[in-house]
PDB file of N, CA and C in Angstrom:
ATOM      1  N   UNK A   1     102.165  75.442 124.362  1.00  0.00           N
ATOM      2  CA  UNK A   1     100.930  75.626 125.110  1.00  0.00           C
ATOM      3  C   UNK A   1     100.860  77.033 125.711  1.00  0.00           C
ATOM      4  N   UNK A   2     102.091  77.149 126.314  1.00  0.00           N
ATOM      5  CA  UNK A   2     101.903  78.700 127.207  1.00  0.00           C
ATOM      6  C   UNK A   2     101.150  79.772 125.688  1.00  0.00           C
ATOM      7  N   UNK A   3     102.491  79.541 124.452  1.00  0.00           N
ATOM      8  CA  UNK A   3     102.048  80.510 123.158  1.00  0.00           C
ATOM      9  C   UNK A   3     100.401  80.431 122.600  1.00  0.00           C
ATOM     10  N   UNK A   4      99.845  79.722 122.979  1.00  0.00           N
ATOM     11  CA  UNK A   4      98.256  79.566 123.074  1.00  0.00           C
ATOM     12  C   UNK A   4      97.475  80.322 123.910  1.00  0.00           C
ATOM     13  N   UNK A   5      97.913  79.756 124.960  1.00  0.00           N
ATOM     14  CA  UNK A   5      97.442  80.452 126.283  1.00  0.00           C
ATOM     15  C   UNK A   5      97.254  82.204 125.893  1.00  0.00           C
ATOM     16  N   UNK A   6      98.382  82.638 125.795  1.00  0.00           N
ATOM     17  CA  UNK A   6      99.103  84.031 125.693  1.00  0.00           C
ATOM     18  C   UNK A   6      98.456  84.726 124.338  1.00  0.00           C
ATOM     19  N   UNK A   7      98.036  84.080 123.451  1.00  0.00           N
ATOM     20  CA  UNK A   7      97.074  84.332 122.170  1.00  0.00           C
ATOM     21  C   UNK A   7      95.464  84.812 122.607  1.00  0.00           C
ATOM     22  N   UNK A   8      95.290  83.136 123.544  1.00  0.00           N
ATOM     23  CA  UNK A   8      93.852  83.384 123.694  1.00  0.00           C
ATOM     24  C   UNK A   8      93.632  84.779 124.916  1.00  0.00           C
ATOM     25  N   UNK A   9      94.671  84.436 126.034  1.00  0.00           N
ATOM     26  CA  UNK A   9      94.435  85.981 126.452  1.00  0.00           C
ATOM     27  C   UNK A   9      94.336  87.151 126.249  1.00  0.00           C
ATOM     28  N   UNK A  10      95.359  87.113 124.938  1.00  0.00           N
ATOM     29  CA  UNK A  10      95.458  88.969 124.256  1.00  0.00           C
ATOM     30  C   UNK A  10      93.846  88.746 123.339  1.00  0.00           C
ATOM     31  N   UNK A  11      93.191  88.005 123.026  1.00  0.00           N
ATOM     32  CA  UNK A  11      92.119  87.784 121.739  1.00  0.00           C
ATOM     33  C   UNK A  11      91.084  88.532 122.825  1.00  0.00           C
ATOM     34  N   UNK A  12      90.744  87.808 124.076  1.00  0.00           N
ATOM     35  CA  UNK A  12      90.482  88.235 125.484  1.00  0.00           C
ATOM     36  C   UNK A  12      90.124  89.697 125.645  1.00  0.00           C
ATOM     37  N   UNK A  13      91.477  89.784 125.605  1.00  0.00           N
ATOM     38  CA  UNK A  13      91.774  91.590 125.892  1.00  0.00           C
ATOM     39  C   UNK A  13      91.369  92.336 125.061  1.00  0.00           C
ATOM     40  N   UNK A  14      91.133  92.312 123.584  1.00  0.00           N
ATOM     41  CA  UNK A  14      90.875  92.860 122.972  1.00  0.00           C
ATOM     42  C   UNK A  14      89.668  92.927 122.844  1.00  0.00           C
ATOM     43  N   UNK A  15      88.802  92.093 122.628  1.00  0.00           N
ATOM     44  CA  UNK A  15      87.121  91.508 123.172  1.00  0.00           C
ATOM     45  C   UNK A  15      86.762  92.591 124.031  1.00  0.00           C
ATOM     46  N   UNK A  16      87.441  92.700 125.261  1.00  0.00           N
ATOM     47  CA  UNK A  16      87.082  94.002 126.304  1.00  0.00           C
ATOM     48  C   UNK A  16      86.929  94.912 125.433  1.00  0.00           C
ATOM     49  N   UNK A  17      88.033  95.633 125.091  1.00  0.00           N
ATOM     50  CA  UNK A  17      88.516  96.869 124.543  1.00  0.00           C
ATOM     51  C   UNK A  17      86.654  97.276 123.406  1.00  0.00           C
ATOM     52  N   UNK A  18      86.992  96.606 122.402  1.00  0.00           N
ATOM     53  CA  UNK A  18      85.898  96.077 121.433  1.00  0.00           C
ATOM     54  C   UNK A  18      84.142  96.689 122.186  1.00  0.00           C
ATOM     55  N   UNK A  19      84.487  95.926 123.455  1.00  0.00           N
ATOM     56  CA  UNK A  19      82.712  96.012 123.913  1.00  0.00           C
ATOM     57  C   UNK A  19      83.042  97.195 124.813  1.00  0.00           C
ATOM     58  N   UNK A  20      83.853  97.741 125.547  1.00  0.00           N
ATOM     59  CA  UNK A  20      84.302  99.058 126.154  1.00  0.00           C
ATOM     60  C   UNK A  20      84.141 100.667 125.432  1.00  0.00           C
ATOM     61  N   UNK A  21      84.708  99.967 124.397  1.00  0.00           N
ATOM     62  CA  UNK A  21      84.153 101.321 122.584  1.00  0.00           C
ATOM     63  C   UNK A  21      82.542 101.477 122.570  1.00  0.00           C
ATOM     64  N   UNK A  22      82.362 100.247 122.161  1.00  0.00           N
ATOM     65  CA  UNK A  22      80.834 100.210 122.221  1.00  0.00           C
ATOM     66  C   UNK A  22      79.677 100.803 123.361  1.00  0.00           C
ATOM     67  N   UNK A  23      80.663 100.520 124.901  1.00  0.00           N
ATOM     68  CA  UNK A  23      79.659 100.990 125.788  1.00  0.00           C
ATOM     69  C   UNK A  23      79.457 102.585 125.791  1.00  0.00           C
ATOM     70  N   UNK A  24      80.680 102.959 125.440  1.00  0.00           N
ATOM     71  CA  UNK A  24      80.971 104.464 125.615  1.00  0.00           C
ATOM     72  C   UNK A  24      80.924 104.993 124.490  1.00  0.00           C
ATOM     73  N   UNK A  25      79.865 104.640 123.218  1.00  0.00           N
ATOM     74  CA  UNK A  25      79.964 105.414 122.337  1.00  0.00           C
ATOM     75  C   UNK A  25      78.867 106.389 122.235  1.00  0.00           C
ATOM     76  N   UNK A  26      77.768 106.213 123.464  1.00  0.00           N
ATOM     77  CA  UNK A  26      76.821 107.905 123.288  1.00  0.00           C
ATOM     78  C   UNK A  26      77.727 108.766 124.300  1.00  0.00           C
ATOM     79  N   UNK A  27      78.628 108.716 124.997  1.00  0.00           N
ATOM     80  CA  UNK A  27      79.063 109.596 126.000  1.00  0.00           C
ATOM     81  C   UNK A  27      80.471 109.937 125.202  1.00  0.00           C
ATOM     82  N   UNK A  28      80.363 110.818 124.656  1.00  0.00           N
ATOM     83  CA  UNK A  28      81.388 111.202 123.976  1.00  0.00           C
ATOM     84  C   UNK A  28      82.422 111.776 124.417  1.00  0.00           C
ATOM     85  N   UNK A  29      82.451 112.290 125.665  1.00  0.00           N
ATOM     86  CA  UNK A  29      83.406 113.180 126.522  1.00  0.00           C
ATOM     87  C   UNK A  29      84.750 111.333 126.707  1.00  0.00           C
ATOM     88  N   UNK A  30      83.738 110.459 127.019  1.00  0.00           N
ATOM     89  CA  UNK A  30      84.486 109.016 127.646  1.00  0.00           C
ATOM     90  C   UNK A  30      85.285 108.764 126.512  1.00  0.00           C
ATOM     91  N   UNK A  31      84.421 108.833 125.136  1.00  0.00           N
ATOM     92  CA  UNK A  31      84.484 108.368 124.219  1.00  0.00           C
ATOM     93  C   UNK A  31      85.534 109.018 123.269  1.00  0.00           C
ATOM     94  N   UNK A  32      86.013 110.048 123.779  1.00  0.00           N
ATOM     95  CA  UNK A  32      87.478 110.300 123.190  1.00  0.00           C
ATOM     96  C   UNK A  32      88.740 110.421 123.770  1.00  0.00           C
ATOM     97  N   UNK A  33      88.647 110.520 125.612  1.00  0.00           N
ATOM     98  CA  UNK A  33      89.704 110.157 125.922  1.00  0.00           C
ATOM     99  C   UNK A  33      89.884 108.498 125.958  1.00  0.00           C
ATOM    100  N   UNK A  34      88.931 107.525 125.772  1.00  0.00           N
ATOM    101  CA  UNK A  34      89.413 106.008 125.744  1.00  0.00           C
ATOM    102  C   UNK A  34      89.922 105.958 124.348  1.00  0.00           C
ATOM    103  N   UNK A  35      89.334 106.621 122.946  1.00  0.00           N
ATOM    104  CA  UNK A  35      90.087 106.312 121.918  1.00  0.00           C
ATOM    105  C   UNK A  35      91.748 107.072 121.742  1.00  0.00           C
ATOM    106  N   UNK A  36      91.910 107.907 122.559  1.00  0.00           N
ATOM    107  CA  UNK A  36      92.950 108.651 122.777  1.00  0.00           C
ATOM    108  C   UNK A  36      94.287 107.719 123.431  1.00  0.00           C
ATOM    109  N   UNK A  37      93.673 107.626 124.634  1.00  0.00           N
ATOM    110  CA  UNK A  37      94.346 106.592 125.521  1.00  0.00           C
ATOM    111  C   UNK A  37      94.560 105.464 124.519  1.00  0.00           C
ATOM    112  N   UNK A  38      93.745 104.691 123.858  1.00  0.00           N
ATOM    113  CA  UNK A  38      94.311 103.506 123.140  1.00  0.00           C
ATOM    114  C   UNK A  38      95.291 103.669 121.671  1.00  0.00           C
ATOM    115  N   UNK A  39      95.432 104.750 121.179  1.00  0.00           N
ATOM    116  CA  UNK A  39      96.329 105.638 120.245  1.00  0.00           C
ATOM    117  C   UNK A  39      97.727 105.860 121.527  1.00  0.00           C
ATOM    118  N   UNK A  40      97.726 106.681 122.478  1.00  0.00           N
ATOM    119  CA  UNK A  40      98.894 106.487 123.092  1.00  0.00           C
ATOM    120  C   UNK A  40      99.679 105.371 123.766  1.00  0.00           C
ATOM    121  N   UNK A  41      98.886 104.604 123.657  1.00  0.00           N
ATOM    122  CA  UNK A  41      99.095 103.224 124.129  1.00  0.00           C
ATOM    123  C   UNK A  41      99.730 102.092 122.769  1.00  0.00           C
ATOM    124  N   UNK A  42      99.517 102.687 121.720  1.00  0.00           N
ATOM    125  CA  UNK A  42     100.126 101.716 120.223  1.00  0.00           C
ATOM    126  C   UNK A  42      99.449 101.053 120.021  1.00  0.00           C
ATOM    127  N   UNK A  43      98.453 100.709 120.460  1.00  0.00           N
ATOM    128  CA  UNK A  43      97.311  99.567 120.016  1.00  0.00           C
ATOM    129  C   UNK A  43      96.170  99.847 119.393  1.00  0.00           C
ATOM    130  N   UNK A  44      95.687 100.962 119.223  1.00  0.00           N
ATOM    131  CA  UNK A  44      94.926 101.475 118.196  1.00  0.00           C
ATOM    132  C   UNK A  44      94.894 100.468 116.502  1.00  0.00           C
ATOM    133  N   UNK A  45      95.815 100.181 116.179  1.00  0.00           N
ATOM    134  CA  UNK A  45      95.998  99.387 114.916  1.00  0.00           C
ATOM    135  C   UNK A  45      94.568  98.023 114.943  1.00  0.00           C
ATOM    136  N   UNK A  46      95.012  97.606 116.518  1.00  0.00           N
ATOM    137  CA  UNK A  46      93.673  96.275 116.877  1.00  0.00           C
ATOM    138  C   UNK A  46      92.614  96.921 116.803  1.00  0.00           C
ATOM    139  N   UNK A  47      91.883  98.097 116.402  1.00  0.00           N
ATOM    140  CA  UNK A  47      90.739  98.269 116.360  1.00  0.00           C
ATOM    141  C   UNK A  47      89.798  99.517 115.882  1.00  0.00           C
ATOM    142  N   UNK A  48      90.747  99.755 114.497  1.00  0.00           N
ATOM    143  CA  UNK A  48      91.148 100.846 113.685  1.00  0.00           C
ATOM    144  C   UNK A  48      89.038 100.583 112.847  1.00  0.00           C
ATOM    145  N   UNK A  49      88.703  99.601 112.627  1.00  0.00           N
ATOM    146  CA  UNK A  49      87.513  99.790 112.480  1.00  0.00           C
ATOM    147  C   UNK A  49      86.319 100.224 113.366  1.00  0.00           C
ATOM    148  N   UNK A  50      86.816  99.945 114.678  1.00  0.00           N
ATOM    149  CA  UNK A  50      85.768 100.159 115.853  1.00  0.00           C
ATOM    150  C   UNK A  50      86.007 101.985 116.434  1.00  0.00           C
ATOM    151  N   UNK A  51      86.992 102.317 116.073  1.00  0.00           N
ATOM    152  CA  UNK A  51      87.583 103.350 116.245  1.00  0.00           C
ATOM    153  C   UNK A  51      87.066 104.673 115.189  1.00  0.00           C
ATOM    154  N   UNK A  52      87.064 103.830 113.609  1.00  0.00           N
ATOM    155  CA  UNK A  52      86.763 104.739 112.797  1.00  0.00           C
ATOM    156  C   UNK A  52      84.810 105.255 113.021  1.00  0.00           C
ATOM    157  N   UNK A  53      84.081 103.826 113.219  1.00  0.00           N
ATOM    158  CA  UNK A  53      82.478 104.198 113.762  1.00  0.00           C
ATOM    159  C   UNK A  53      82.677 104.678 114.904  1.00  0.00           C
ATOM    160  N   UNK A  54      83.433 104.782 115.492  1.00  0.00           N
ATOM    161  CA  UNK A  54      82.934 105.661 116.607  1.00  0.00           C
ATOM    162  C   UNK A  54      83.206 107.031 116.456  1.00  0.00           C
ATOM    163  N   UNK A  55      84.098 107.242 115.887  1.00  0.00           N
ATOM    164  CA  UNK A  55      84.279 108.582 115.566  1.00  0.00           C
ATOM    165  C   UNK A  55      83.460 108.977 114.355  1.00  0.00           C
ATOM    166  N   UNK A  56      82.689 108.242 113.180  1.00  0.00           N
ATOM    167  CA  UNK A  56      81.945 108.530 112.434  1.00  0.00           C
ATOM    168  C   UNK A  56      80.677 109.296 113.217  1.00  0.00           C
ATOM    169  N   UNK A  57      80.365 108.041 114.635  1.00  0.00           N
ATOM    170  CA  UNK A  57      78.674 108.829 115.194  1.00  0.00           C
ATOM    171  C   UNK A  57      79.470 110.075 116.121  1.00  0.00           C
ATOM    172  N   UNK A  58      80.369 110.526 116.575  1.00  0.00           N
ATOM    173  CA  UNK A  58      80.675 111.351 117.632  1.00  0.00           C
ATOM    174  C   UNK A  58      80.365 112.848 116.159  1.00  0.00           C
ATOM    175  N   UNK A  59      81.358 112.803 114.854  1.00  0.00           N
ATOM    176  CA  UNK A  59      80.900 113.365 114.270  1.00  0.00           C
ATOM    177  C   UNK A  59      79.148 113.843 113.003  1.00  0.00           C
ATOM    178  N   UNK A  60      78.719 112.638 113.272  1.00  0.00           N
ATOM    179  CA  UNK A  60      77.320 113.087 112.596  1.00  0.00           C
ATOM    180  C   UNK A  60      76.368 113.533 113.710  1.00  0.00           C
ATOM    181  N   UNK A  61      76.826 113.349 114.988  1.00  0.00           N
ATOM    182  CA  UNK A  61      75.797 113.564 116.211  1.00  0.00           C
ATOM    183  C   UNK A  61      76.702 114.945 116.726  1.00  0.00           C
ATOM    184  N   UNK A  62      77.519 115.918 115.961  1.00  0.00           N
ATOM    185  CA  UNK A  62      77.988 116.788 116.472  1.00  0.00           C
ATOM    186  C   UNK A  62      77.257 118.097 117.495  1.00  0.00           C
ATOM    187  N   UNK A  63      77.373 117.899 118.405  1.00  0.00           N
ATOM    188  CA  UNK A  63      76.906 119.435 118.846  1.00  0.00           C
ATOM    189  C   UNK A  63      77.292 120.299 119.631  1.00  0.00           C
ATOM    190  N   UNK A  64      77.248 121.432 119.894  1.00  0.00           N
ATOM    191  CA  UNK A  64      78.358 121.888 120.928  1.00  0.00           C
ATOM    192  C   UNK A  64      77.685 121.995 121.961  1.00  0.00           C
ATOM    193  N   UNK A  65      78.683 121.307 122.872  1.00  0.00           N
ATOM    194  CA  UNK A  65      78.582 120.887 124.841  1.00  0.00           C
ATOM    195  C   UNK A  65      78.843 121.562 125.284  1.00  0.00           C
ATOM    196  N   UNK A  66      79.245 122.965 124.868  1.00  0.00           N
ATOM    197  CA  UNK A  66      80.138 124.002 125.529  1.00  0.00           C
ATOM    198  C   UNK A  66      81.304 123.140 126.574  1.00  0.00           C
ATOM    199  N   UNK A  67      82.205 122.217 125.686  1.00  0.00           N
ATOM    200  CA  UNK A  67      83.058 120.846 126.269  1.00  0.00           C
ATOM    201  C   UNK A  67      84.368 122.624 126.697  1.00  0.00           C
ATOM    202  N   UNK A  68      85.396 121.859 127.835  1.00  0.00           N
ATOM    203  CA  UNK A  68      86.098 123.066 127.953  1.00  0.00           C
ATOM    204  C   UNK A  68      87.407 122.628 126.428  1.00  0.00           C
ATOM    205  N   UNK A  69      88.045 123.627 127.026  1.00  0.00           N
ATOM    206  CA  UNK A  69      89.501 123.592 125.763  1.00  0.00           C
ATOM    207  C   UNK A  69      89.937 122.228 125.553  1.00  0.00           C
ATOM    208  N   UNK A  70      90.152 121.407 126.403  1.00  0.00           N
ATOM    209  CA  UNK A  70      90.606 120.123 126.690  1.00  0.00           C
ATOM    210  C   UNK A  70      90.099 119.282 125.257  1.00  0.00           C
ATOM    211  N   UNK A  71      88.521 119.275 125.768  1.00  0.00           N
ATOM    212  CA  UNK A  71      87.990 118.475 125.144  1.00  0.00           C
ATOM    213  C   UNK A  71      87.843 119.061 123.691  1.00  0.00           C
ATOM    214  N   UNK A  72      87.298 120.434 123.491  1.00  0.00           N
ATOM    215  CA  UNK A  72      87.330 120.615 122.173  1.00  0.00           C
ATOM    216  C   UNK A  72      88.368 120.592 121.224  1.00  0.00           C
ATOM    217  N   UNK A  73      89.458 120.944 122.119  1.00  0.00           N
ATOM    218  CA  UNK A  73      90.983 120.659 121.237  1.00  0.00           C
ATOM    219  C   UNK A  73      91.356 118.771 120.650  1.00  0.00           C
ATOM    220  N   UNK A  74      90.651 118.031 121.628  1.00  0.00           N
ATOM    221  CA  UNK A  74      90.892 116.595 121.522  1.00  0.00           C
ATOM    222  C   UNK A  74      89.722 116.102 120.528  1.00  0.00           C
ATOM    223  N   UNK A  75      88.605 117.164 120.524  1.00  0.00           N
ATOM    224  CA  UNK A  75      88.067 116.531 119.708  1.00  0.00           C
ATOM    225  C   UNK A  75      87.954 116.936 118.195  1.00  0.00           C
ATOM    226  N   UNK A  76      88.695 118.235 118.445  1.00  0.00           N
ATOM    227  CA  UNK A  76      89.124 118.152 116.729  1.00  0.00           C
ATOM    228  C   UNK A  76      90.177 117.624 116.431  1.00  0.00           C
ATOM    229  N   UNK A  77      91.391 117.359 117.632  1.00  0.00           N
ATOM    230  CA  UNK A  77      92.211 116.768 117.003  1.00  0.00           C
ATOM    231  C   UNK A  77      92.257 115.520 116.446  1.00  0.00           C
ATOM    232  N   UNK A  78      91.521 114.784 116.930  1.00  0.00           N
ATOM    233  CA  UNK A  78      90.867 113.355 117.101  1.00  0.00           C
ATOM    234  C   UNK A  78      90.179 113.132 115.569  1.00  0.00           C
ATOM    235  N   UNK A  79      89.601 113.659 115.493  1.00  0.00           N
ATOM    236  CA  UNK A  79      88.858 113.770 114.031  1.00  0.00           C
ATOM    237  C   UNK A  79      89.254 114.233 112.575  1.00  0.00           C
ATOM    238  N   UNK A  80      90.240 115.468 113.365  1.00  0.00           N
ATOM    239  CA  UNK A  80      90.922 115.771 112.171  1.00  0.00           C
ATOM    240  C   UNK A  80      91.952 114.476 111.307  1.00  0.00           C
ATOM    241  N   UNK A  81      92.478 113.824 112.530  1.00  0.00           N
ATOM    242  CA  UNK A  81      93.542 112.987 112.444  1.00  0.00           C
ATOM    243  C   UNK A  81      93.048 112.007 111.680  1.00  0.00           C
ATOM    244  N   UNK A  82      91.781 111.921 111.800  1.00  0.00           N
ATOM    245  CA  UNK A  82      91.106 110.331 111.097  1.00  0.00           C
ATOM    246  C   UNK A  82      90.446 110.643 109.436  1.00  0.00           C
ATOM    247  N   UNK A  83      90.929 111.847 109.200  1.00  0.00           N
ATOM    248  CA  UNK A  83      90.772 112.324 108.297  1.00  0.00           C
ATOM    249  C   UNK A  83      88.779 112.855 108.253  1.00  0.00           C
ATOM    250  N   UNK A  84      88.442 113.014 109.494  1.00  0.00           N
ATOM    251  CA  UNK A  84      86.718 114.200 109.031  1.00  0.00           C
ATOM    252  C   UNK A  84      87.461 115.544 109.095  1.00  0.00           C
ATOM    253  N   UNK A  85      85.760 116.201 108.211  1.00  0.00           N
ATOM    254  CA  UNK A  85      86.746 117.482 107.929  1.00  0.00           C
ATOM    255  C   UNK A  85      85.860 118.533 109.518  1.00  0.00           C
ATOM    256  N   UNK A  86      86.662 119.147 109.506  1.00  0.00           N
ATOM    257  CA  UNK A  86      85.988 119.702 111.076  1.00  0.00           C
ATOM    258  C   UNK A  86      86.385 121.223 111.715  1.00  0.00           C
ATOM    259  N   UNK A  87      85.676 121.844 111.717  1.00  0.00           N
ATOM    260  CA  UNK A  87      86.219 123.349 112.423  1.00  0.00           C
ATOM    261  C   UNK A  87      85.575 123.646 113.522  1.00  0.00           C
ATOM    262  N   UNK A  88      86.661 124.690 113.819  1.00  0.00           N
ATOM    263  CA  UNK A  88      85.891 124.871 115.674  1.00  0.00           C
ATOM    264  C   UNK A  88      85.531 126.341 115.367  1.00  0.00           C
ATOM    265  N   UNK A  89      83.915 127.024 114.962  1.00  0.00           N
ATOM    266  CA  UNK A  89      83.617 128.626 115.100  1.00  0.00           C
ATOM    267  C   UNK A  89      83.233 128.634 116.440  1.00  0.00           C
ATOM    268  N   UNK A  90      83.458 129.494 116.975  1.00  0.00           N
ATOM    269  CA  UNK A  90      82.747 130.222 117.872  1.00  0.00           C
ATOM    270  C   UNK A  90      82.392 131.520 117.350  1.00  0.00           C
ATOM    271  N   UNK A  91      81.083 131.749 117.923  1.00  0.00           N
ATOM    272  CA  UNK A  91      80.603 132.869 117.835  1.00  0.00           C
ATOM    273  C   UNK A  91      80.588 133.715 118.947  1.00  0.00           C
ATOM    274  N   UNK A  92      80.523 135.387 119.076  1.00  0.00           N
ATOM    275  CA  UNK A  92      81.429 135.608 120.418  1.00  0.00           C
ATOM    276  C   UNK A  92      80.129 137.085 120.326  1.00  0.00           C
ATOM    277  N   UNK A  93      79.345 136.899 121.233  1.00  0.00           N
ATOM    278  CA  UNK A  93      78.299 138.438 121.233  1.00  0.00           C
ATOM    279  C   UNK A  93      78.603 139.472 122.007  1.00  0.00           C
TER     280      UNK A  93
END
């Protein structure tokens, strides 16, 4: 019974996670340190499809935020990793 219990809670947890992706997928700044955080965390594997659309719209809705180093470094790394293809130009006047 407890091994039930302990199933239906992690099914639970993941449910969050799931609708948490979803809330934060026009705010993209949120939207790559939570997929980040759940990659350093090992659990990324639970939600390797919810993970891949979100990073599909962060890249077809690309634009530059003038985001600082942080973010632009995370967000190519982020993308690169998932295999989009992605470069960072700046143009410098």
């Amino acid at each position: 019974e407890t091994k039930a219990l302990k199933a239906k809670h992690l099914e639970e947890l993941k449910e969050e996670v799931r609708k948490e992706l979803l809330a934060v997928v026009d705010k993209s700044l949120e939207l790559l340190d939570f997929i980040d955080a759940i990659e350093c965390l090992g659990v990324a594997y639970h939600f390797e499809e919810e993970i891949e659309n979100a990073l599909q719209k962060v890249y077809d809705n690309y634009r530059n935020d003038d985001f600082d180093l942080y973010y632009t470094s995370l967000q190519f790394r982020l993308l690169r990793q998932h295999g989009f293809f992605y470069t960072i130009c700046y143009v410098y006047s």
